[in-house]
CSV table of C-alpha atoms in Angstrom, one decimal:
chain,number,residue,atom,x,y,z
A,131,MET,CA,18.8,5.3,-20.7
A,132,THR,CA,15.5,4.2,-19.2
A,133,VAL,CA,15.3,4.6,-15.5
A,134,ASP,CA,11.5,4.5,-14.9
A,135,ASP,CA,11.7,1.8,-12.3
A,136,SER,CA,13.9,3.9,-10.0
A,137,ALA,CA,11.0,6.2,-9.4
A,138,SER,CA,9.6,4.0,-6.7
A,139,GLY,CA,12.2,5.5,-4.3
A,140,ALA,CA,13.4,2.3,-2.8
A,141,SER,CA,16.3,2.4,-0.4
A,142,ALA,CA,19.4,0.9,-1.9
A,143,PRO,CA,21.7,-1.9,-0.9
A,144,GLY,CA,24.5,0.5,-1.7
A,145,PRO,CA,24.7,4.1,-0.5
A,146,THR,CA,22.4,5.4,2.1
A,147,GLY,CA,19.5,7.7,1.3
A,148,PRO,CA,16.4,7.3,-0.9
A,149,SER,CA,16.5,5.9,-4.4
A,150,THR,CA,20.0,4.6,-3.9
A,151,PRO,CA,21.8,3.9,-7.2
A,152,ILE,CA,22.9,0.5,-8.4
A,153,GLY,CA,23.6,-0.9,-11.8
A,154,ARG,CA,23.7,0.5,-15.3
A,155,ASP,CA,22.6,-1.3,-18.4
A,156,GLN,CA,25.7,-1.8,-20.6
A,157,HIS,CA,23.6,-1.4,-23.7
A,158,THR,CA,22.7,2.3,-23.1
A,159,PRO,CA,23.1,4.1,-26.4
A,160,HIS,CA,26.1,6.4,-26.4
A,161,HIS,CA,24.1,9.4,-27.6
A,162,GLU,CA,22.0,9.5,-24.5
A,163,VAL,CA,22.8,11.5,-21.4
A,164,ASP,CA,24.6,9.7,-18.6
A,165,HIS,CA,22.4,10.1,-15.5
A,166,THR,CA,24.5,7.9,-13.3
A,167,VAL,CA,24.9,8.8,-9.7
A,168,GLN,CA,28.1,8.3,-7.7
A,169,PRO,CA,27.7,6.7,-4.2
A,170,THR,CA,28.3,8.8,-1.2
A,171,ALA,CA,31.8,8.9,0.4
A,172,ASP,CA,30.7,10.4,3.7
A,173,PRO,CA,32.5,8.3,6.4
A,174,LEU,CA,29.5,8.2,8.8
A,175,ALA,CA,27.1,7.3,6.0
A,176,ILE,CA,29.4,4.5,5.0
A,177,ARG,CA,29.6,3.2,8.6
A,178,LEU,CA,25.8,3.2,8.9
A,179,GLU,CA,25.5,1.5,5.5
A,180,GLN,CA,27.9,-1.2,6.6
A,181,LEU,CA,26.1,-1.7,9.9
A,182,ILE,CA,22.7,-2.1,8.2
A,183,LEU,CA,23.9,-4.2,5.3
A,184,GLY,CA,26.4,-6.2,7.4
A,185,ALA,CA,29.1,-6.0,4.8
A,186,GLU,CA,31.5,-3.7,3.1
A,187,ARG,CA,31.4,-2.4,-0.4
A,188,ARG,CA,33.3,-4.8,-2.7
A,189,TYR,CA,31.8,-5.1,-6.2
A,190,THR,CA,31.0,-2.9,-9.1
A,191,PRO,CA,27.6,-3.8,-10.7
A,192,PHE,CA,29.3,-5.7,-13.5
A,193,GLN,CA,31.4,-7.7,-11.0
A,194,ALA,CA,28.3,-8.4,-8.9
A,195,ALA,CA,26.4,-9.7,-11.9
A,196,ARG,CA,29.3,-11.8,-13.1
A,197,SER,CA,29.8,-13.3,-9.6
A,198,ALA,CA,26.1,-14.1,-9.5
A,199,GLY,CA,26.2,-15.7,-12.9
A,200,VAL,CA,23.7,-13.3,-14.2
A,201,SER,CA,23.8,-11.2,-17.4
A,202,MET,CA,24.3,-7.4,-16.8
A,203,GLU,CA,21.1,-6.8,-18.7
A,204,LEU,CA,19.1,-9.0,-16.3
A,205,ALA,CA,20.8,-7.7,-13.2
A,206,SER,CA,19.9,-4.1,-14.3
A,207,ARG,CA,16.3,-5.1,-14.8
A,208,PHE,CA,16.2,-6.6,-11.3
A,209,TRP,CA,17.9,-3.6,-9.7
A,210,ARG,CA,15.7,-1.1,-11.5
A,211,ALA,CA,12.6,-3.1,-10.5
A,212,MET,CA,13.6,-2.8,-6.9
A,213,GLY,CA,13.9,0.9,-7.3
A,214,PHE,CA,17.7,1.3,-7.3
A,215,ALA,CA,19.1,4.1,-9.5
A,216,ASP,CA,22.1,3.7,-11.8
A,217,ILE,CA,25.7,4.1,-10.5
A,218,GLY,CA,27.7,3.2,-13.6
A,219,GLN,CA,30.5,0.9,-12.5
A,220,ALA,CA,31.3,2.4,-9.1
A,221,ARG,CA,32.4,-0.1,-6.4
A,222,ALA,CA,29.3,0.0,-4.1
A,223,LEU,CA,27.8,-3.5,-3.9
A,224,THR,CA,28.2,-6.3,-1.3
A,225,GLU,CA,28.0,-10.1,-1.0
A,226,ALA,CA,24.3,-9.6,-0.1
A,227,ASP,CA,23.7,-8.0,-3.5
A,228,VAL,CA,25.4,-10.9,-5.3
A,229,LEU,CA,23.3,-13.4,-3.3
A,230,ALA,CA,20.1,-11.6,-4.0
A,231,LEU,CA,20.8,-11.7,-7.7
A,232,ARG,CA,21.8,-15.4,-7.6
A,233,ARG,CA,18.6,-16.3,-5.7
A,234,LEU,CA,16.2,-14.5,-8.1
A,235,ALA,CA,18.0,-15.9,-11.2
A,236,GLY,CA,18.0,-19.4,-9.6
A,237,LEU,CA,14.2,-19.2,-9.2
A,238,VAL,CA,13.9,-18.5,-12.9
A,239,GLU,CA,16.4,-21.2,-13.9
A,240,ALA,CA,14.6,-23.7,-11.8
A,241,GLY,CA,11.3,-22.9,-13.5
A,242,LEU,CA,9.6,-21.7,-10.3
A,243,LEU,CA,9.2,-18.2,-11.6
A,244,SER,CA,9.2,-16.8,-15.1
A,245,GLU,CA,11.6,-13.9,-15.8
A,246,PRO,CA,8.7,-11.3,-15.9
A,247,MET,CA,7.4,-12.7,-12.7
A,248,ALA,CA,10.8,-12.5,-11.0
A,249,VAL,CA,11.0,-8.9,-12.1
A,250,GLN,CA,7.5,-8.3,-10.7
A,251,VAL,CA,8.5,-9.9,-7.4
A,252,ALA,CA,11.5,-7.5,-7.2
A,253,ARG,CA,9.3,-4.5,-8.1
A,254,SER,CA,6.6,-5.3,-5.5
A,255,THR,CA,9.1,-5.9,-2.8
A,256,GLY,CA,11.1,-2.8,-3.6
A,257,GLN,CA,8.0,-0.5,-3.7
A,258,THR,CA,6.6,-1.9,-0.4
A,259,THR,CA,9.8,-1.8,1.6
A,260,ALA,CA,10.8,1.6,0.2
A,261,ARG,CA,7.7,3.1,1.8
A,262,LEU,CA,8.4,1.3,5.0
A,263,ALA,CA,12.0,2.5,5.2
A,264,GLU,CA,11.0,6.1,4.4
A,265,TRP,CA,8.4,6.0,7.2
A,266,GLN,CA,10.8,4.6,9.7
A,267,ILE,CA,13.4,7.2,9.0
A,268,ASP,CA,11.0,10.2,8.8
A,269,SER,CA,8.7,9.3,11.7
A,270,PHE,CA,10.6,6.9,13.9
A,271,LEU,CA,14.3,7.4,13.9
A,272,GLU,CA,14.0,11.1,13.5
A,273,GLY,CA,12.2,11.4,16.8
A,274,LEU,CA,14.4,8.9,18.6
A,275,THR,CA,17.7,10.4,17.5
A,276,GLU,CA,17.3,13.8,19.2
A,277,PRO,CA,20.6,14.5,21.0
A,278,PRO,CA,20.0,13.7,24.7
A,279,GLU,CA,22.8,16.1,25.8
A,280,PRO,CA,24.0,19.5,24.7
A,281,GLY,CA,27.1,19.1,22.4
A,282,MET,CA,26.1,15.7,21.0
A,283,THR,CA,25.2,15.5,17.4
A,284,ARG,CA,22.3,13.5,16.0
A,285,THR,CA,24.8,11.3,14.0
A,286,GLU,CA,26.5,10.4,17.3
A,287,VAL,CA,23.2,9.0,18.6
A,288,THR,CA,22.1,7.4,15.4
A,289,TYR,CA,24.7,4.7,15.1
A,290,PRO,CA,24.3,3.0,18.5
A,291,LEU,CA,20.5,3.3,18.2
A,292,VAL,CA,20.4,1.6,14.8
A,293,GLU,CA,22.8,-1.1,16.1
A,294,LEU,CA,20.3,-1.9,18.9
A,295,LEU,CA,17.1,-1.6,16.9
A,296,LEU,CA,18.1,-3.3,13.6
A,297,PRO,CA,17.9,-7.0,14.7
A,298,GLU,CA,14.6,-6.4,16.5
A,299,LEU,CA,13.0,-4.6,13.6
A,300,GLU,CA,14.2,-7.2,11.1
A,301,GLU,CA,12.7,-10.1,13.2
A,302,PHE,CA,9.4,-8.1,13.5
A,303,LEU,CA,9.3,-7.4,9.7
A,304,VAL,CA,9.7,-11.1,8.9
A,305,TYR,CA,7.0,-12.1,11.5
A,306,VAL,CA,4.5,-9.7,10.1
A,307,TRP,CA,5.3,-10.7,6.5
A,308,ARG,CA,4.8,-14.4,7.3
A,309,ARG,CA,1.5,-13.6,9.0
A,310,GLN,CA,0.2,-11.6,6.0
A,311,LEU,CA,1.5,-14.3,3.6
A,312,ALA,CA,-0.4,-17.0,5.5
A,313,ALA,CA,-3.6,-15.0,5.4
A,314,ALA,CA,-3.3,-14.2,1.7
A,315,THR,CA,-2.5,-17.8,0.9
A,316,GLY,CA,-5.5,-19.0,2.8
A,317,ARG,CA,-7.8,-16.7,0.8
A,318,VAL,CA,-6.4,-18.0,-2.5
A,319,VAL,CA,-6.7,-21.7,-1.7
A,320,GLN,CA,-10.3,-21.2,-0.8
A,321,VAL,CA,-11.2,-19.7,-4.2
A,322,ALA,CA,-13.5,-21.8,-6.3
A,323,ASP,CA,-11.5,-21.8,-9.6
A,324,ASP,CA,-8.2,-20.6,-11.0
A,325,GLU,CA,-9.8,-17.6,-12.8
A,326,GLU,CA,-11.1,-16.2,-9.5
A,327,MET,CA,-7.5,-16.1,-8.1
A,328,VAL,CA,-6.9,-13.0,-10.2
A,329,ASP,CA,-10.4,-11.8,-11.1
A,330,ARG,CA,-12.4,-12.1,-7.9
A,331,ARG,CA,-15.8,-10.8,-6.8
A,332,LEU,CA,-15.2,-8.4,-3.9
A,333,ALA,CA,-16.8,-5.4,-2.2
A,334,VAL,CA,-14.6,-2.3,-2.8
A,335,GLY,CA,-14.9,0.7,-0.6
A,336,PHE,CA,-13.5,4.3,-0.9
A,337,ALA,CA,-13.7,6.6,2.1
A,338,ASP,CA,-12.9,10.3,1.5
A,339,LEU,CA,-12.5,13.3,3.8
A,340,VAL,CA,-14.8,16.1,2.7
A,341,GLY,CA,-13.2,19.6,2.2
A,342,PHE,CA,-9.7,18.3,2.5
A,343,THR,CA,-8.3,20.8,-0.1
A,344,ARG,CA,-9.7,23.7,2.0
A,345,LEU,CA,-8.1,22.3,5.1
A,346,THR,CA,-4.7,22.2,3.4
A,347,ARG,CA,-4.9,26.0,3.0
A,348,ARG,CA,-6.1,26.6,6.5
A,349,LEU,CA,-4.0,24.3,8.7
A,350,GLU,CA,-0.3,24.4,9.4
A,351,GLU,CA,1.8,21.6,7.8
A,352,GLU,CA,2.3,19.9,11.2
A,353,GLU,CA,-1.4,20.0,12.0
A,354,LEU,CA,-2.3,18.7,8.6
A,355,GLY,CA,0.1,15.9,8.9
A,356,GLU,CA,-1.3,14.9,12.3
A,357,LEU,CA,-4.9,14.9,10.9
A,358,VAL,CA,-3.9,12.7,8.0
A,359,GLU,CA,-2.0,10.3,10.2
A,360,SER,CA,-5.0,10.1,12.6
A,361,PHE,CA,-7.4,9.4,9.8
A,362,GLU,CA,-5.2,6.8,8.2
A,363,THR,CA,-4.6,5.1,11.5
A,364,THR,CA,-8.2,5.1,12.5
A,365,ALA,CA,-9.3,3.8,9.1
A,366,ALA,CA,-6.6,1.1,9.0
A,367,ASP,CA,-7.6,-0.1,12.5
A,368,LEU,CA,-11.3,-0.3,11.7
A,369,VAL,CA,-10.8,-2.0,8.4
A,370,ALA,CA,-8.6,-4.7,10.0
A,371,ALA,CA,-10.8,-5.1,13.1
A,372,TYR,CA,-13.9,-5.9,11.1
A,373,GLY,CA,-12.4,-8.2,8.6
A,374,GLY,CA,-11.5,-6.1,5.6
A,375,ARG,CA,-8.2,-5.4,3.9
A,376,LEU,CA,-6.7,-2.0,3.5
A,377,ILE,CA,-5.3,-1.6,-0.1
A,378,LYS,CA,-3.9,1.8,0.1
A,379,THR,CA,-4.1,5.3,1.7
A,380,LEU,CA,-4.0,8.5,-0.3
A,381,GLY,CA,-3.8,11.2,2.4
A,382,ASP,CA,-7.5,12.2,2.5
A,383,GLU,CA,-8.8,8.9,1.1
A,384,VAL,CA,-8.5,5.2,1.9
A,385,LEU,CA,-9.3,2.2,-0.4
A,386,TYR,CA,-10.3,-1.1,1.2
A,387,VAL,CA,-11.9,-4.4,0.1
A,388,ALA,CA,-13.8,-7.2,1.7
A,389,ASP,CA,-14.8,-10.7,0.6
A,390,ASP,CA,-18.4,-10.2,1.5
A,391,ALA,CA,-20.8,-7.2,1.2
A,392,ALA,CA,-21.9,-7.1,4.8
A,393,THR,CA,-18.3,-6.7,6.0
A,394,ALA,CA,-17.7,-3.8,3.7
A,395,ALA,CA,-21.0,-2.2,4.7
A,396,GLU,CA,-20.2,-2.5,8.4
A,397,ILE,CA,-16.7,-1.0,7.9
A,398,ALA,CA,-18.2,1.9,6.0
A,399,LEU,CA,-20.7,2.7,8.7
A,400,ARG,CA,-18.2,2.3,11.5
A,401,LEU,CA,-15.9,4.8,9.7
A,402,ILE,CA,-18.7,7.3,9.5
A,403,GLU,CA,-19.7,6.9,13.1
A,404,THR,CA,-16.1,7.0,14.4
A,405,MET,CA,-15.2,10.2,12.5
A,406,GLU,CA,-18.5,11.9,13.5
A,407,ALA,CA,-17.5,11.3,17.1
A,408,ASP,CA,-14.2,13.2,16.6
A,409,ALA,CA,-14.8,16.9,16.6
A,410,GLN,CA,-11.3,17.5,15.0
A,411,MET,CA,-12.1,15.4,12.0
A,412,PRO,CA,-14.0,16.8,8.9
A,413,GLU,CA,-17.0,14.9,7.5
A,414,LEU,CA,-16.5,11.6,5.7
A,415,ARG,CA,-18.2,10.1,2.7
A,416,VAL,CA,-18.0,6.5,1.5
A,417,GLY,CA,-18.8,4.7,-1.7
A,418,ILE,CA,-19.0,0.9,-2.1
A,419,ALA,CA,-19.4,-1.2,-5.3
A,420,PHE,CA,-19.6,-5.0,-5.5
A,421,GLY,CA,-18.3,-7.0,-8.5
A,422,THR,CA,-15.3,-8.5,-10.3
A,423,VAL,CA,-12.0,-7.0,-9.3
A,424,THR,CA,-8.6,-7.6,-10.8
A,425,THR,CA,-5.7,-7.8,-8.3
A,426,ARG,CA,-2.1,-7.1,-9.1
A,427,MET,CA,0.8,-6.5,-6.8
A,428,GLY,CA,-1.4,-5.8,-3.8
A,429,ASP,CA,-3.6,-3.3,-5.7
A,430,VAL,CA,-7.1,-3.6,-7.2
A,431,PHE,CA,-8.3,-2.5,-10.6
A,432,GLY,CA,-11.4,-2.6,-12.8
A,433,THR,CA,-14.8,-1.2,-13.4
A,434,THR,CA,-15.9,-2.0,-9.8
A,435,VAL,CA,-13.1,0.0,-8.3
A,436,ASN,CA,-13.9,2.9,-10.6
A,437,LEU,CA,-17.5,2.8,-9.7
A,438,ALA,CA,-16.7,2.8,-6.0
A,439,SER,CA,-14.6,5.9,-6.5
A,440,ARG,CA,-17.4,7.7,-8.5
A,441,LEU,CA,-20.0,6.8,-5.8
A,442,THR,CA,-17.7,8.4,-3.2
A,443,SER,CA,-17.4,11.6,-5.2
A,444,ILE,CA,-21.2,12.0,-5.3
A,445,ALA,CA,-22.0,10.8,-1.8
A,446,PRO,CA,-23.4,13.4,0.7
A,447,LYS,CA,-21.5,14.2,3.8
A,448,ASP,CA,-21.4,11.5,6.5
A,449,ALA,CA,-23.2,9.1,4.2
A,450,VAL,CA,-22.6,5.8,2.4
A,451,LEU,CA,-23.6,5.2,-1.2
A,452,VAL,CA,-23.6,1.7,-2.7
A,453,ASP,CA,-24.2,0.5,-6.3
A,454,GLY,CA,-27.0,-1.8,-7.3
A,455,ALA,CA,-24.9,-5.0,-7.2
A,456,MET,CA,-23.9,-4.2,-3.6
A,457,ALA,CA,-27.5,-3.6,-2.6
A,458,GLU,CA,-28.5,-6.9,-4.3
A,459,GLU,CA,-25.7,-8.8,-2.5
A,460,LEU,CA,-26.7,-7.4,0.9
A,461,SER,CA,-30.3,-8.5,0.2
A,462,ARG,CA,-29.3,-11.9,-1.1
A,463,THR,CA,-27.2,-12.7,2.0
A,464,GLY,CA,-29.9,-11.5,4.4
A,465,ALA,CA,-28.0,-8.4,5.7
A,466,ALA,CA,-30.6,-6.0,4.3
A,467,PRO,CA,-34.3,-6.4,3.2
A,468,VAL,CA,-35.2,-6.1,-0.5
A,469,SER,CA,-37.6,-3.4,0.6
A,470,GLU,CA,-38.8,-1.8,3.8
A,471,LYS,CA,-42.3,-3.1,2.9
A,472,GLU,CA,-41.0,-6.6,2.9
A,473,ALA,CA,-39.3,-6.1,6.3
A,474,GLU,CA,-42.5,-4.6,7.8
A,475,ALA,CA,-44.6,-7.5,6.5
A,476,GLU,CA,-42.3,-10.0,8.3
A,477,PRO,CA,-41.5,-8.3,11.6
A,478,ASP,CA,-39.7,-11.4,13.1
A,479,GLU,CA,-37.4,-11.7,10.1
A,480,GLY,CA,-37.1,-7.9,9.8
A,481,ALA,CA,-35.5,-7.7,13.2
A,482,ALA,CA,-32.5,-9.7,11.9
A,483,TYR,CA,-31.6,-7.3,9.2
A,484,ARG,CA,-28.5,-5.2,10.0
A,485,PHE,CA,-28.7,-2.6,7.3
A,486,ALA,CA,-31.3,-0.5,5.5
A,487,LEU,CA,-31.2,0.5,1.8
A,488,GLN,CA,-32.9,3.4,0.1
A,489,PRO,CA,-32.8,3.9,-3.7
A,490,MET,CA,-31.6,7.3,-4.8
A,491,TRP,CA,-31.9,9.2,-8.0
A,492,GLN,CA,-30.5,7.9,-11.2
A,493,ARG,CA,-27.6,9.9,-12.6
A,494,PRO,CA,-25.0,9.6,-15.4
A,495,VAL,CA,-21.5,8.9,-14.2
A,496,ARG,CA,-18.6,9.7,-16.4
A,497,GLY,CA,-17.3,6.6,-18.2
A,498,LEU,CA,-19.9,4.3,-16.5
A,499,GLY,CA,-23.2,5.4,-18.0
A,500,ILE,CA,-26.4,5.7,-15.9
A,501,VAL,CA,-26.0,4.6,-12.3
A,502,GLU,CA,-28.7,4.2,-9.6
A,503,PRO,CA,-27.0,4.5,-6.2
A,504,TRP,CA,-28.5,3.3,-3.0
A,505,SER,CA,-28.1,5.0,0.4
A,506,LEU,CA,-26.9,2.6,3.0
A,507,THR,CA,-27.7,3.1,6.7
A,508,ARG,CA,-27.8,1.1,9.9
A,509,ARG,CA,-31.2,-0.4,10.4
A,510,LYS,CA,-33.1,1.0,13.4
A,511,ARG,CA,-34.2,-1.6,15.9
A,512,ARG,CA,-38.0,-1.4,16.6
């Protein structure tokens, strides 16, 4: 039985807890081990589940698929794409599960989405909301549900708190999603041609904390968690404030993109300057490459992304390295001079340049051949 899609860890519409189980493909070969998971029977967990889902358990996966008019095979594909593990045919699903199946299948039947695209929608939504749900439980509810009085249990506090917060958090989630969707749609409709909607020319930046592995051995877990959270928060705020888009965070590293080279360069230098001003933070290094990027499910792929990552790994501490295409784009748009001699020859125009570029030594980069990085700095005003 294939259960790869459950690895995303999405919370389930059935039992509480991460990677909640859902449907099982009827066509599982009999010789394979049955890894199905039974839903929880804990009374409080069931009460919280009913509060959050707004409905009681009513259907087995087979009954839910039949009520939605969807084959069990397609229902299993949708559930696994959303990150829900298998539960055999336990009665754990609600009317909301039936409605979700019906809506996804309806989009396919109407020709608005192909079946693979509908599965991709389910997967991207499941992966994104799984991380959000885990964060809210680990960092948000955990702190708020500390018993206010001796003798009270955390579970006694959790139910009324969730009851109060749930509608507000739901409204806020929809608001932020609509805002982000409007921004993403605006970027797409401004693209020159259809090919650029998927393969676009972007500036890709990696920012990496130096010596993070050593820090993990020296700091307590709580201190390390606070440092990572501070870094991610600072980076996310700066990327957003200066017009970039944060793609993902990887603990000691962040990946961002920008539509133009100058924006990516400004973000990189701001990150360096901000981290330098914080005595608690280790040094930072940034690599930026400019070129064609493939976008899928909110992530970015391709040679440009790989090159940005490699540049980060060879960048000195508290420095920014860019590739030749990025340097050329900064010069073409007037953000940096082609050379310092050119800037000195035209002092009036030179004063308008924001950045300075210095060619570095050529070197072989694994998988990418010979690369000539450029050092990017903020141009000193004369």
